[in-house]
Every structure is written in structure tokens, then in C-alpha cells.
Coordinates of C-alpha atoms in Angstrom, one line a residue:
Chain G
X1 CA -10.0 6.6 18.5
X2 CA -7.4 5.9 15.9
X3 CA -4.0 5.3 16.4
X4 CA -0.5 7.0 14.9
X5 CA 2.7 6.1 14.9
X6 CA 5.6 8.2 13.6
X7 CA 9.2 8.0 12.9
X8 CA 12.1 10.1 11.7
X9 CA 15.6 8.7 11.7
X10 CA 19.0 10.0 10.1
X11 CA 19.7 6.5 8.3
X12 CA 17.4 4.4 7.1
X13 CA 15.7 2.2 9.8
X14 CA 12.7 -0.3 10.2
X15 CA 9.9 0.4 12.4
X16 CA 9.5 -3.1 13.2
X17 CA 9.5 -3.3 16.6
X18 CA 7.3 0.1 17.3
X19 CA 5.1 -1.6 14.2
X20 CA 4.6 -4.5 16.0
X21 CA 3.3 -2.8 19.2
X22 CA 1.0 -1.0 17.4
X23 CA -0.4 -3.3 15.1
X24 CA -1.4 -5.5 18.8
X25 CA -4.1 -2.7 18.8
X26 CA -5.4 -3.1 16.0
X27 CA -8.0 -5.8 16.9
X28 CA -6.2 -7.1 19.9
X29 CA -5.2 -5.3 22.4
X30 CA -7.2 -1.9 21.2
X31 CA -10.5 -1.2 19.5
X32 CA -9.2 0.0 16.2
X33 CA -11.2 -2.9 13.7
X34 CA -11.4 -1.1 10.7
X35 CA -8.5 -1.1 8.5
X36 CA -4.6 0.3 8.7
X37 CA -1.9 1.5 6.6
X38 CA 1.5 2.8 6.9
X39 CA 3.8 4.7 4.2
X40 CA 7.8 4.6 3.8
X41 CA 9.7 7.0 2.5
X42 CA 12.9 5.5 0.2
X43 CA 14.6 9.1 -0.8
X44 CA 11.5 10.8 -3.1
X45 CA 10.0 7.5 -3.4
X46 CA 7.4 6.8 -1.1
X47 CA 5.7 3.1 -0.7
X48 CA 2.4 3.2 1.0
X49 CA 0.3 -0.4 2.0
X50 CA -3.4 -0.1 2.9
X51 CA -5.7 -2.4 4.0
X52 CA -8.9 -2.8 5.6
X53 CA -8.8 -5.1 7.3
X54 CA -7.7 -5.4 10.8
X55 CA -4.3 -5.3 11.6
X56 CA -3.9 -8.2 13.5
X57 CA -5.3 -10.6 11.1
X58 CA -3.9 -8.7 7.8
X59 CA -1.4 -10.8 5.1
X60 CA 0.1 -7.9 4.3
X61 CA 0.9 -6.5 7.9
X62 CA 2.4 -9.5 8.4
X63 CA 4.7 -8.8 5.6
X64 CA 5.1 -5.5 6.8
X65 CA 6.3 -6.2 10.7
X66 CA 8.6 -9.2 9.5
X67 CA 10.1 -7.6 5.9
X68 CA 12.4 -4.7 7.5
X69 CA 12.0 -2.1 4.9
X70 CA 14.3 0.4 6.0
X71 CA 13.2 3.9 5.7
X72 CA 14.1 7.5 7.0
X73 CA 10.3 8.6 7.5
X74 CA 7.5 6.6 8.2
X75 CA 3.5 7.3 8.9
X76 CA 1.4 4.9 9.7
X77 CA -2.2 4.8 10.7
X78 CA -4.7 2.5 12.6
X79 CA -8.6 3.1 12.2
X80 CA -11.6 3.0 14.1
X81 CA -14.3 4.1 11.6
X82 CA -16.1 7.4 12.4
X83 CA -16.9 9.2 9.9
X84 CA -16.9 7.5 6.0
X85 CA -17.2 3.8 5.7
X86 CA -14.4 1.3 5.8
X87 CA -12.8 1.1 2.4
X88 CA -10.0 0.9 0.9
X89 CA -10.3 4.4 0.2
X90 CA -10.9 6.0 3.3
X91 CA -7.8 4.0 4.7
X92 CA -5.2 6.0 6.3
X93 CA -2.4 7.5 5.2
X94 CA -3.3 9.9 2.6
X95 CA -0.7 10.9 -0.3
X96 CA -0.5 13.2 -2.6
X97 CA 1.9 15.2 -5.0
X98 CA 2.7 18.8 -4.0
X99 CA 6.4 20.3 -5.6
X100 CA 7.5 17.0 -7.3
X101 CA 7.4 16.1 -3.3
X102 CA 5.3 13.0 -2.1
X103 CA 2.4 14.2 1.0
X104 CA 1.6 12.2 3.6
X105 CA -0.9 12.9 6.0
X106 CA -2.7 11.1 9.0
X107 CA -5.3 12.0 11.2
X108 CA -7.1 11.2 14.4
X109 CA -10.0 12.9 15.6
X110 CA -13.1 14.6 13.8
X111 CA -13.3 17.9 12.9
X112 CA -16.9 19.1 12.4
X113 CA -17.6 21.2 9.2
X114 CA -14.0 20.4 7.6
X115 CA -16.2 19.5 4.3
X116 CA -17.9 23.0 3.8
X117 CA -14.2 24.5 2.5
X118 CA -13.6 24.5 -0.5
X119 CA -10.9 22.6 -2.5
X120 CA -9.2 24.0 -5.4
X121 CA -6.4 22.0 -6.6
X122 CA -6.4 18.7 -5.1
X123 CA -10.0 16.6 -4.4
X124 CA -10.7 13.8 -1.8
X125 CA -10.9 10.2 -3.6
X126 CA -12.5 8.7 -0.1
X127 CA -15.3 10.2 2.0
X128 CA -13.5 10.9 5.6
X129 CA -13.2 14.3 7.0
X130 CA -9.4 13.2 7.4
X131 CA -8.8 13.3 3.6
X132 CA -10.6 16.5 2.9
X133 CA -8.8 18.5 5.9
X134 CA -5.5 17.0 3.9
X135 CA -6.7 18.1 0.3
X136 CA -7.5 21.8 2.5
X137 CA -3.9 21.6 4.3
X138 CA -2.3 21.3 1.0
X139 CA -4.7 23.4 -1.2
X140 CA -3.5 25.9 1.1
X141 CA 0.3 25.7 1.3
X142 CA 0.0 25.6 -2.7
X143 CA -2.1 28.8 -3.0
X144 CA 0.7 30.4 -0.6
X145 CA 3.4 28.8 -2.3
X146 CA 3.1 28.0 -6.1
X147 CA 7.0 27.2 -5.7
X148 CA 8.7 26.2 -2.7
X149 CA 9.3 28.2 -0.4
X150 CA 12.9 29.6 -0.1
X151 CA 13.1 29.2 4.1
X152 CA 11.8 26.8 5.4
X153 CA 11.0 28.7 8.8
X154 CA 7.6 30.4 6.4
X155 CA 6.7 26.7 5.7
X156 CA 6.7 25.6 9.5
X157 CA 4.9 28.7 10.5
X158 CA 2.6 28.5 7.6
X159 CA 1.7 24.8 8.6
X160 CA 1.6 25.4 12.3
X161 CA -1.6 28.1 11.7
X162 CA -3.0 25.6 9.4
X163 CA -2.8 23.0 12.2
X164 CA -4.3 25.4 14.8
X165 CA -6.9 26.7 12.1
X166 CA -8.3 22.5 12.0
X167 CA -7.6 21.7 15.3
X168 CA -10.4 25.0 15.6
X169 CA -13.1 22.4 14.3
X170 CA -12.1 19.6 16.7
X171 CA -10.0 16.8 17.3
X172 CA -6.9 17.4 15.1
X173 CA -4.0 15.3 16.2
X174 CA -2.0 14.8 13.0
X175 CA 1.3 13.5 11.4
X176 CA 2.1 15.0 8.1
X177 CA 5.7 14.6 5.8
X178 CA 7.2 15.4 2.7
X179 CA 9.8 13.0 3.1
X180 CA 12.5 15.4 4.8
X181 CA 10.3 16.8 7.5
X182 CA 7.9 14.7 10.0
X183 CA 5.4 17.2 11.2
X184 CA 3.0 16.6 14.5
X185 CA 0.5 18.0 15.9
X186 CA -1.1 17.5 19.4
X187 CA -5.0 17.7 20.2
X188 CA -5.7 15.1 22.8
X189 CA -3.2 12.7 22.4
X190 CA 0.6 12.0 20.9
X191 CA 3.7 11.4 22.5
X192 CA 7.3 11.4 21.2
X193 CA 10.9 9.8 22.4
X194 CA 14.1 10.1 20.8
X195 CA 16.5 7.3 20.5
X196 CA 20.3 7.9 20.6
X197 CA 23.1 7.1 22.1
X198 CA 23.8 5.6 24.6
X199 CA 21.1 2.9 23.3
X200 CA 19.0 0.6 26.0
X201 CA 16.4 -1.9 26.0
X202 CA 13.0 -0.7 25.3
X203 CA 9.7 -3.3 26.3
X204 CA 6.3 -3.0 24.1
X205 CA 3.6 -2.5 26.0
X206 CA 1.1 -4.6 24.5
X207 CA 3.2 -7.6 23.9
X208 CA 5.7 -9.1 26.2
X209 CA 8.8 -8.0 23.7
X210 CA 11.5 -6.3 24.8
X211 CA 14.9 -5.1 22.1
X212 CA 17.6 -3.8 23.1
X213 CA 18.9 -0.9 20.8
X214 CA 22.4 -1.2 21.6
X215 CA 22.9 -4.2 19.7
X216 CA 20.5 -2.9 16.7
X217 CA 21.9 0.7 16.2
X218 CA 25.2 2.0 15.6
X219 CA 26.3 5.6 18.2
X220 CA 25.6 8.1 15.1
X221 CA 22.0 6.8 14.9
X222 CA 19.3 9.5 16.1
X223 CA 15.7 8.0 15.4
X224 CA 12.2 9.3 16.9
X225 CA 8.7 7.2 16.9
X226 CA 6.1 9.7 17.8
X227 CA 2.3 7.6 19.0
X228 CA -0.7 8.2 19.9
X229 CA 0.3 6.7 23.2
X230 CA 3.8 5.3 24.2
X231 CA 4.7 2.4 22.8
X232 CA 7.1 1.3 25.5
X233 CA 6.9 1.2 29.4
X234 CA 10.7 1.6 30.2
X235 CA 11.4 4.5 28.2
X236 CA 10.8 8.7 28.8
X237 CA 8.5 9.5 26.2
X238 CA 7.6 13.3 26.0
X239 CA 3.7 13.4 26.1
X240 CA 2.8 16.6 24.1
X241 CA 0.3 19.5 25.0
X242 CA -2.8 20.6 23.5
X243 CA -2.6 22.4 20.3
X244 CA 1.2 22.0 20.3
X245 CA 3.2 21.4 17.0
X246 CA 6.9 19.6 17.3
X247 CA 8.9 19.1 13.7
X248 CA 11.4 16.5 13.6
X249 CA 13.8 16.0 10.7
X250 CA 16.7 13.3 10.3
X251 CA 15.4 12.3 13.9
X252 CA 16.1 15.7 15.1
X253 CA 13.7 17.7 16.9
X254 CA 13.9 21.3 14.7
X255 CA 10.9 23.1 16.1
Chain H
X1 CA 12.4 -3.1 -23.2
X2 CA 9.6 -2.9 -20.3
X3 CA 7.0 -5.3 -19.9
X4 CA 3.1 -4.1 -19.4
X5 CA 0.7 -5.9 -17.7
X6 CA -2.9 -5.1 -17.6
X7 CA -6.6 -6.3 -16.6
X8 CA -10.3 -5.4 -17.0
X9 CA -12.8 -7.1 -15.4
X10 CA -16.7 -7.0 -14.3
X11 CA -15.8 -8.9 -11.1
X12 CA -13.0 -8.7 -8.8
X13 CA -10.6 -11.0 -10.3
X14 CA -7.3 -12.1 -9.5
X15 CA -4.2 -11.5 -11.5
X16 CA -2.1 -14.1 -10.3
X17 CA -1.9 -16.6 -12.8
X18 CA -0.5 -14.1 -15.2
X19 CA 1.8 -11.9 -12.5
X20 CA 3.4 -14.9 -12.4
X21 CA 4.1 -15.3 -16.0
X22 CA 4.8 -11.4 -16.2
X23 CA 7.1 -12.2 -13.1
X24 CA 9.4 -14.5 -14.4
X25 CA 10.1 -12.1 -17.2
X26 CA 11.2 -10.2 -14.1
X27 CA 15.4 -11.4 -14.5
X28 CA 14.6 -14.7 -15.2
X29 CA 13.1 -15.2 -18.3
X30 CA 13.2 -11.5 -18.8
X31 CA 16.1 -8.9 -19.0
X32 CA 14.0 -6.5 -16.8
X33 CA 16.1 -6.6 -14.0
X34 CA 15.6 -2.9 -12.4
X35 CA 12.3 -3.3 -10.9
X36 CA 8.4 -3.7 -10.9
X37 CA 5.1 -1.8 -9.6
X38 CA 1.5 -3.0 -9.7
X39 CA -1.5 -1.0 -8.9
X40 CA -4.9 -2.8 -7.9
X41 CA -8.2 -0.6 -8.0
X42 CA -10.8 -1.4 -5.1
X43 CA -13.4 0.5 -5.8
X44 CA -12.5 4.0 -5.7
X45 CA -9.4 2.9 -3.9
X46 CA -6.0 2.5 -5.2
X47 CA -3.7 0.0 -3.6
X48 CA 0.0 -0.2 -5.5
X49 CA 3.2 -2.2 -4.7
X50 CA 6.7 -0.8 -6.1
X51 CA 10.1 -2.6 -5.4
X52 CA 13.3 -1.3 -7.6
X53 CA 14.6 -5.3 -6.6
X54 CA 14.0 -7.4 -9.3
X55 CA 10.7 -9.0 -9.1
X56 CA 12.3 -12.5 -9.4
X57 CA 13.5 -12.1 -6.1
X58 CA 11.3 -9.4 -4.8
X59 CA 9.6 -10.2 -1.2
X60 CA 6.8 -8.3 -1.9
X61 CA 6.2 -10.1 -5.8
X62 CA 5.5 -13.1 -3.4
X63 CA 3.2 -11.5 -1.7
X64 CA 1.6 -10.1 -4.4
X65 CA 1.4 -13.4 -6.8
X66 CA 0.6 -15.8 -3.7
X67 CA -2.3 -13.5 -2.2
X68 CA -4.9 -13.2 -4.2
X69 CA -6.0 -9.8 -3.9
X70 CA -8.9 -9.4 -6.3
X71 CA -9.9 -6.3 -8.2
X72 CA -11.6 -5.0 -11.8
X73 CA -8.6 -2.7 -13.0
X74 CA -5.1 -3.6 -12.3
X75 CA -1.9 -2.2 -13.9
X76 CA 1.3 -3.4 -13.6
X77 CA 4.7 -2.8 -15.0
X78 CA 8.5 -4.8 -15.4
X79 CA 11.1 -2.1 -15.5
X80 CA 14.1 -2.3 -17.5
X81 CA 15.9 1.4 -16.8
X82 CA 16.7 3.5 -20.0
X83 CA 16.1 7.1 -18.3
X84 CA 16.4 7.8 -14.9
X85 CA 18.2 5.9 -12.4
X86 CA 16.8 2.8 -10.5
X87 CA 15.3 3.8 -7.8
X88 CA 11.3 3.4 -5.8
X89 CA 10.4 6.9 -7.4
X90 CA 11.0 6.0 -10.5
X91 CA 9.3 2.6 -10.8
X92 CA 6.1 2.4 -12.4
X93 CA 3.0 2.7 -11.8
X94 CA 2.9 6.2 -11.3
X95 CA -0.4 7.6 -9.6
X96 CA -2.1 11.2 -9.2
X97 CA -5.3 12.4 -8.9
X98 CA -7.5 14.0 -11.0
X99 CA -11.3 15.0 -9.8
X100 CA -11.1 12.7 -7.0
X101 CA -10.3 9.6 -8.7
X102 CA -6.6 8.2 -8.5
X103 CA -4.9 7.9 -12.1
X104 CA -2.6 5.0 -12.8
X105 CA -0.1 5.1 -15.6
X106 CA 2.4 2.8 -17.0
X107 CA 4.8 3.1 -19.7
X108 CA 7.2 1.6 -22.2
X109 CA 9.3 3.2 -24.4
X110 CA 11.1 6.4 -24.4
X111 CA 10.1 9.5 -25.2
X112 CA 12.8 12.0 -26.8
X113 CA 12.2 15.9 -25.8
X114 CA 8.9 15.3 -23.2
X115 CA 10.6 17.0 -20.6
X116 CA 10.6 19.9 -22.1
X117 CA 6.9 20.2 -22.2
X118 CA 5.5 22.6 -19.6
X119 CA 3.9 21.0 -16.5
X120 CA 1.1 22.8 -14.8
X121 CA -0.5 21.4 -11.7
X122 CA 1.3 17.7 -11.6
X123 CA 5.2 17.8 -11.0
X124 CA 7.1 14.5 -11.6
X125 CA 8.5 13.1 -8.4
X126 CA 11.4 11.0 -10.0
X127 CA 13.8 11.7 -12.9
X128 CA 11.7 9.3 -15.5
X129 CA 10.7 10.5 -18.9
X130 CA 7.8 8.3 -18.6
X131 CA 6.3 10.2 -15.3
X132 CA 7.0 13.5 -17.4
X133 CA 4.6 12.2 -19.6
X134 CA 1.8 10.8 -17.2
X135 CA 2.1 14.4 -15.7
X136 CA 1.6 16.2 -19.2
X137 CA -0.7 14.2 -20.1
X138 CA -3.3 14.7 -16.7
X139 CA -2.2 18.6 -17.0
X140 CA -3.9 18.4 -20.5
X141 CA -6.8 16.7 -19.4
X142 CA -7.1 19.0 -16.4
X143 CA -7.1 22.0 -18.4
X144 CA -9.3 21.0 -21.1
X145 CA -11.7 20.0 -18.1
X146 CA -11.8 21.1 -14.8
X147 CA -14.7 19.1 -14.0
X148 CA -14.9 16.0 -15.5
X149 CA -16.7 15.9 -18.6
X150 CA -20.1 14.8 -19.0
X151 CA -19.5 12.9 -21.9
X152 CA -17.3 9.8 -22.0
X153 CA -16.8 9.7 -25.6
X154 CA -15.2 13.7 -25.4
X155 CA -12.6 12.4 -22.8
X156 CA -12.1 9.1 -24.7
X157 CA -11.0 11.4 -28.1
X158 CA -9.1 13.3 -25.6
X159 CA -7.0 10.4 -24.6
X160 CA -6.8 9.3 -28.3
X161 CA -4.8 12.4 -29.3
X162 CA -2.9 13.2 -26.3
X163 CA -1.4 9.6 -26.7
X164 CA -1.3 9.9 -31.1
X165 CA 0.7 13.7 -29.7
X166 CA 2.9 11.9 -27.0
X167 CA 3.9 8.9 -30.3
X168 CA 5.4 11.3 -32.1
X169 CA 8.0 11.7 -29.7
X170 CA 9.1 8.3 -29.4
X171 CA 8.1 4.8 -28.3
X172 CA 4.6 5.2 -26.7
X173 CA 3.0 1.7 -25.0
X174 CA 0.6 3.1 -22.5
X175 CA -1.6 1.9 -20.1
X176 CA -3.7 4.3 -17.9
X177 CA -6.8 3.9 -15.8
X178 CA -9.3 5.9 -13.4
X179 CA -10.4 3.1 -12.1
X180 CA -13.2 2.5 -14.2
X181 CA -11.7 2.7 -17.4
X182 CA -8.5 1.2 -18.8
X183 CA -6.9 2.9 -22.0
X184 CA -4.3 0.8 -23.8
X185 CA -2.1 2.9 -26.1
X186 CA 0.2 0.5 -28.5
X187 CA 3.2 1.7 -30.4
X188 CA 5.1 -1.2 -31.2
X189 CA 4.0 -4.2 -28.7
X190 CA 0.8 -4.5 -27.0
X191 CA -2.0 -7.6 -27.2
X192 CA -4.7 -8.5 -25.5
X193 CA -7.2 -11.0 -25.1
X194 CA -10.7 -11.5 -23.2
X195 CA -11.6 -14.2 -21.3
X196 CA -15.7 -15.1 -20.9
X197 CA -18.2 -18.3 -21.3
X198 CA -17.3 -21.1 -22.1
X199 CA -14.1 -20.8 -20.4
X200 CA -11.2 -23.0 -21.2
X201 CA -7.6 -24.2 -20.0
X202 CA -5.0 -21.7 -20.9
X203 CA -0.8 -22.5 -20.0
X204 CA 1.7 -19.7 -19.9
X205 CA 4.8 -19.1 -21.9
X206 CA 7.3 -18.6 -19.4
X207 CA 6.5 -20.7 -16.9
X208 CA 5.2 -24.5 -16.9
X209 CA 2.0 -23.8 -15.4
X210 CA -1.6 -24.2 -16.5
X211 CA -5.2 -23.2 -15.3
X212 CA -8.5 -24.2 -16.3
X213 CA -10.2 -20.7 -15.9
X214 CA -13.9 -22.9 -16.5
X215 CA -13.2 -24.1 -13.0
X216 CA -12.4 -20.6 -11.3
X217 CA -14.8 -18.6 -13.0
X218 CA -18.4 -17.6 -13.2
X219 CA -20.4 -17.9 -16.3
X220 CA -21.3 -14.1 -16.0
X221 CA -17.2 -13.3 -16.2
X222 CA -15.6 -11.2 -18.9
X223 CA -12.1 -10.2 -17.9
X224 CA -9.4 -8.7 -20.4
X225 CA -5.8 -8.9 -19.9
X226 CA -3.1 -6.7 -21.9
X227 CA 0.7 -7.2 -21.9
X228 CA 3.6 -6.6 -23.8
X229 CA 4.0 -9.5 -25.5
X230 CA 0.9 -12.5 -25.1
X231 CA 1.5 -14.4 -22.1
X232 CA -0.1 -17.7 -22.6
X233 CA 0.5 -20.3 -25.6
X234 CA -2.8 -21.7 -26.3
X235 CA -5.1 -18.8 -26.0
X236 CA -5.7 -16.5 -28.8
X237 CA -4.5 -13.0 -28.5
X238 CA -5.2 -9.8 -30.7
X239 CA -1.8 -8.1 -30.9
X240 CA -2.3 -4.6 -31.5
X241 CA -1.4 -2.2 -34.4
X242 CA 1.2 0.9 -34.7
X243 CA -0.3 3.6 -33.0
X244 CA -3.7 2.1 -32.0
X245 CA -5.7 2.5 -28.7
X246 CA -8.5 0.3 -27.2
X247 CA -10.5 0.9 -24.4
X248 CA -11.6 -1.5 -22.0
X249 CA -14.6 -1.1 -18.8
X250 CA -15.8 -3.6 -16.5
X251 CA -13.6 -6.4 -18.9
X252 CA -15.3 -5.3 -22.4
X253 CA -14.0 -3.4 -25.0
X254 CA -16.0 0.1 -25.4
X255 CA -13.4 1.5 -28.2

């Protein structure tokens, strides 16, 4: 099983800490050998590293757990090769362009049959079911909406049956973004906290390191990691159900 | 003025020796002072780096010129702004795909009246003329093929007048790859120069350093770097004409 890890804040903020914890199991502390990547959102811009490598041996997450890149949305990704061979390619997260807006897309699980729909505007590069259910996700949400959509309640609902629709075909836990919005979706396993004041310490799991937020926020700071599992052991983490979809934007939970 | 960087090879090659002379044109040597991108092909994978921060003092331009990640097409790109403000989603290399490939594209010059040519499927993300143009450009290709071509020479006459079309507008130094192939469009400074058996020493402009590619390479090596201006003193460089375009796979020219 692959692991995600999520964030949506209302300033720009590093995932260091979270980053760290998960990057442990990527080798280390959890099975998940076969490559990594995580994508920042800077405004529209969106910065995206890859690698296939393990995590806990890579140059570049290195650079990526010490060099604080701040960032209001963040997806990140670690494999354990199922389905498509480990590549650069097939290395989680997936991007692409839909409404001058930059996609970002994760996956864990496997969803049998995913590669018999068709795809009309956008085409995997890779080989993993996880890139073609994203070029389906979006294929549909363009074929719906050719422009964006005036309310955003017709996106979320549109999205949520696309989730449900996938998760039909199997294991379909998923964190997708535009940049504003931070969309998840629970099969088997995700969990979510919020941070906000009043801050406290938090303690990784999977490596004796402990922060304490007080010190690192300021009070109008509001920021969510969302993981496969929780990250820390002294902190109320929401575990989500089966088939459920949660929307978080600026840190705020809006659906 | 923005400086190009660009490389062809039959085996994964490093780009380091000249990232570091492009580099140093980066606010030091240079006056490009709003930021730089590369993109490294891996296969059918994409990997690219973007920092609006000078690349003198970028974090990530250390990675990129001290690890030597290796690859047959890279493109990379010096920005100094002119259109659009400085900022990740407007720093080249832009990417999008077409038929399942990922499409790199940078750009110098500027390009009066572009954004008033109708996009179809691609949307730019930033505010850039020059991503107006990458997006016109695939929109053309996509609706003159669907499907990709069966012939390469169809898509390479293709290329040839979309870039001669998108001249007339302006200053038009391209670079563009699939992955496979890397099209170098020159309007007013663009040289390149192949490197195979017998290899020799070869120093750069900008910086006092040397290499003596006989001892790094492989008899069997071809590699071809492009930039905006020739980077090393005592190799010998074809500049380009006004207006011409070469074509380069796996490190040889094929137009």
C-alpha cells in the first residue's frame, strides 16, 4: 500500500515536519520502496519533484524535508509498485492542465478495469491505473464543464460521484487539487487533523521528533495534513469512513 | 534577454558542466535575474525544477548542478521578465501533454499580439506571452493530428511553419521537445555544437572551469548542446541563422 499525505493551510507553510514522518516509510519504517514525489502549490504555479527512488535514500528528498518551501497546498505520494513498473513516469503525483488551473492527483489502491474507459482529451504518459483514473477524472469534469463552473457546490458534487463512480472498481483512496481546493477521498484508509489555535506539540510516529506548533505558527494560522495514517501519536486525528469525501480549502474543512 | 539551454544525447548524460556555465549567467555574469526552470526527460518521464530566485543563489540550482541527474533531452531556461510578472507559473519550462508524451517548451523573445490567438484545448496557466505561444502552438498540432502522425517528417514541417508563423510576431528562440526529439527554432541567437569521438577538453566562458569530456565519455557518445549564446571558448560552435530550425534525436541532427 502506498502512502498520502496532504495539506491545506491559509498562509503559506512547509510540510516539513509531516514530510519527514512520512518519508521514514518510505524504505524504513514502511514497505513503500519504489519511488515518491510530492507537488507545491506557489499561487498558480505548481512545483512538483519525482523520484524513484526510495525516499529515505533520495538527494532530492533530502532537499525537500530540509529546504522549507512554503506552500498553501501540498500532495505528496509514496509508492509501493502494483500495477506499472517503477519509473519516473509512473511516479506519483500526477499533473495536468484543466482551465489555465494546475491538477494534481494521487492515488492509493487499484481499481480493476479503470483502463477499458475511454480518454478523450487528456492521455496517460505512464502505465498505472492511477494516471488513467486521473486522465478519466478530469476527461470528465471537462466534458461537463468546458468553462468553469460558476458555483462551486456543481464542481464538489460533480467530483464526489466521480470519486464514488472509481472507488466502484476498487481501492480508491485519493487526494486531488487545483490549487485552491484539496479534495479527499476515503476507501480504506485516510485520516485528517486540523491545526489551529491554541497550537501544541505534535510527536512523529516513526521518528522520535516532536515540534511544538506554538512557537512555529502565528494564532490566525489554520493548516490541515490529511495521511494515509496519522502522522502523530499525541494529536486527534479524524480517521475517515469508507467512500467518504471531505474538501478542505485555506485549511478549512468546506464539505 | 533570456538565456536557452538545451541537450540531445544517445545516452543519459549529465548537463552539469554547462548548467553551471548557463548558471552564472543567472545574476552573476548574467542580467537574468527573475528566475530559471530546467526540465530532464527520463524515458517517458518528465522531471522539471522551477525557482523565480535567481539561479545564482537558488537552493535548488545547487542541487541541480551538483547531482548529476542524467538524461537524453534536457531543456532549460534563464529568465529575464519582459511580460508577465515574476512569479513560479511563469518561469520556463512550460510542460503539457499531447498523445501521452509530456511537451517541454522554452522561449526567448517576445511575441507582440499572440495572445490574441484563440486557444483550444491548452489554457496558459501564468500571464507569459511565451506560454500563450507553447499553448497555440500544441493546439495546432493537436488539431492537425489527433493521433500522432505516422510520419515524422509531416510533424517536423509542421513544427517548421508553426515556428516561421509564430517569427512573424516577434522574437522567436525556441526550444521544444517530446522527449525524443528536440526542435531548436533561432530568430536572433541560438548555437549549437555536438560533442562525439575523439573527445577533447573544452573550458567555459563564464566560469574558470574546464573538462576533458575524453575522460567522462564513451567512444559510442554523441551529445548536442544548444544555448543562447556558445558557452565554452575553445570548442567550435555553429551559431544559427535568422529564422532557422534544426532538429536534433538521440544527440544527432535529423534536420
Amino acid at each position: 500500500m502506498c502512502e498520502l499525505l496532504g495539506m491545506s493551510a491559509n498562509v503559506p507553510t512547509d510540510i516539513c515536519f509531516s514530510f519527514r514522518g512520512l518519508m521514514r516509510r518510505g524504505g524504513q519504517t514502511g514497505p513503500h520502496r519504489d519511488g515518491w514525489g510530492i507537488a507545491f502549490y506557489e499561487g498558480k504555479g505548481c512545483r512538483a519533484f519525482h523520484d524513484p527512488a526510495p525516499s529515505c535514500e533520495s538527494e532530492i528528498a533530502r532537499l525537500v524535508s530540509s529546504y522549507s518551501i512554503k506552500s498553501c497546498v501540498v500532495i505528496s505520494h509514496i509508492r509501493r509498485a502494483n500495477r506499472g513498473r517503477v519509473s519516473l513516469e509512473n511516479t506519483h503525483p500526477f499533473t495536468r492542465e484543466l482551465w489555465g488551473r494546475v491538477w494534481t492527483f494521487a492515488h492509493n489502491g487499484q481499481l480493476k478495469g479503470i483502463k477499458e474507459r475511454t480518454l478523450t482529451f487528456y492521455e496517460p504518459v505512464g502505465t498505472t491505473d492511477s494516471e488513467h483514473a486521473f486522465c478519466w477524472l478530469l476527461d470528465q469534469i471537462r466534458m461537463q464543464y468546458p468553462e468553469p463552473p460558476k458555483s462551486s457546490g456543481a464542481l464538489m458534487r460533480l467530483i464526489r460521484d466521480l470519486a464514488t463512480d472509481l472507488g466502484t472498481l476498487g481501492v480508491f483512496n485519493m487526494l486531488l487539487s487545483d490549487g485552491r481546493y484539496l479534495w479527499c477521498h476515503c476507501a480504506t484508509n485516510l485520516a485528517w487533523l486540523t491545526r489551529k489555535a491554541p497550537f501544541g506539540p505534535a510527536t512523529l510516529i516513526d521518528e522520535d521528533m516532536s515540534v511544538d506548533f506554538a512557537k512555529e505558527t502565528t494564532p490566525d494560522d489554520v493548516v490541515t495534513v490529511v495521511a494515509t495514517r496519522p502522522l502523530t501519536r499525541d494529536e486527534n486525528w479524524t480517521v475517515m469512513k469508507s467512500g467518504e469525501m471531505v474538501v478542505f480549502k485555506g485549511g478549512n474543512r468546506v464539505r
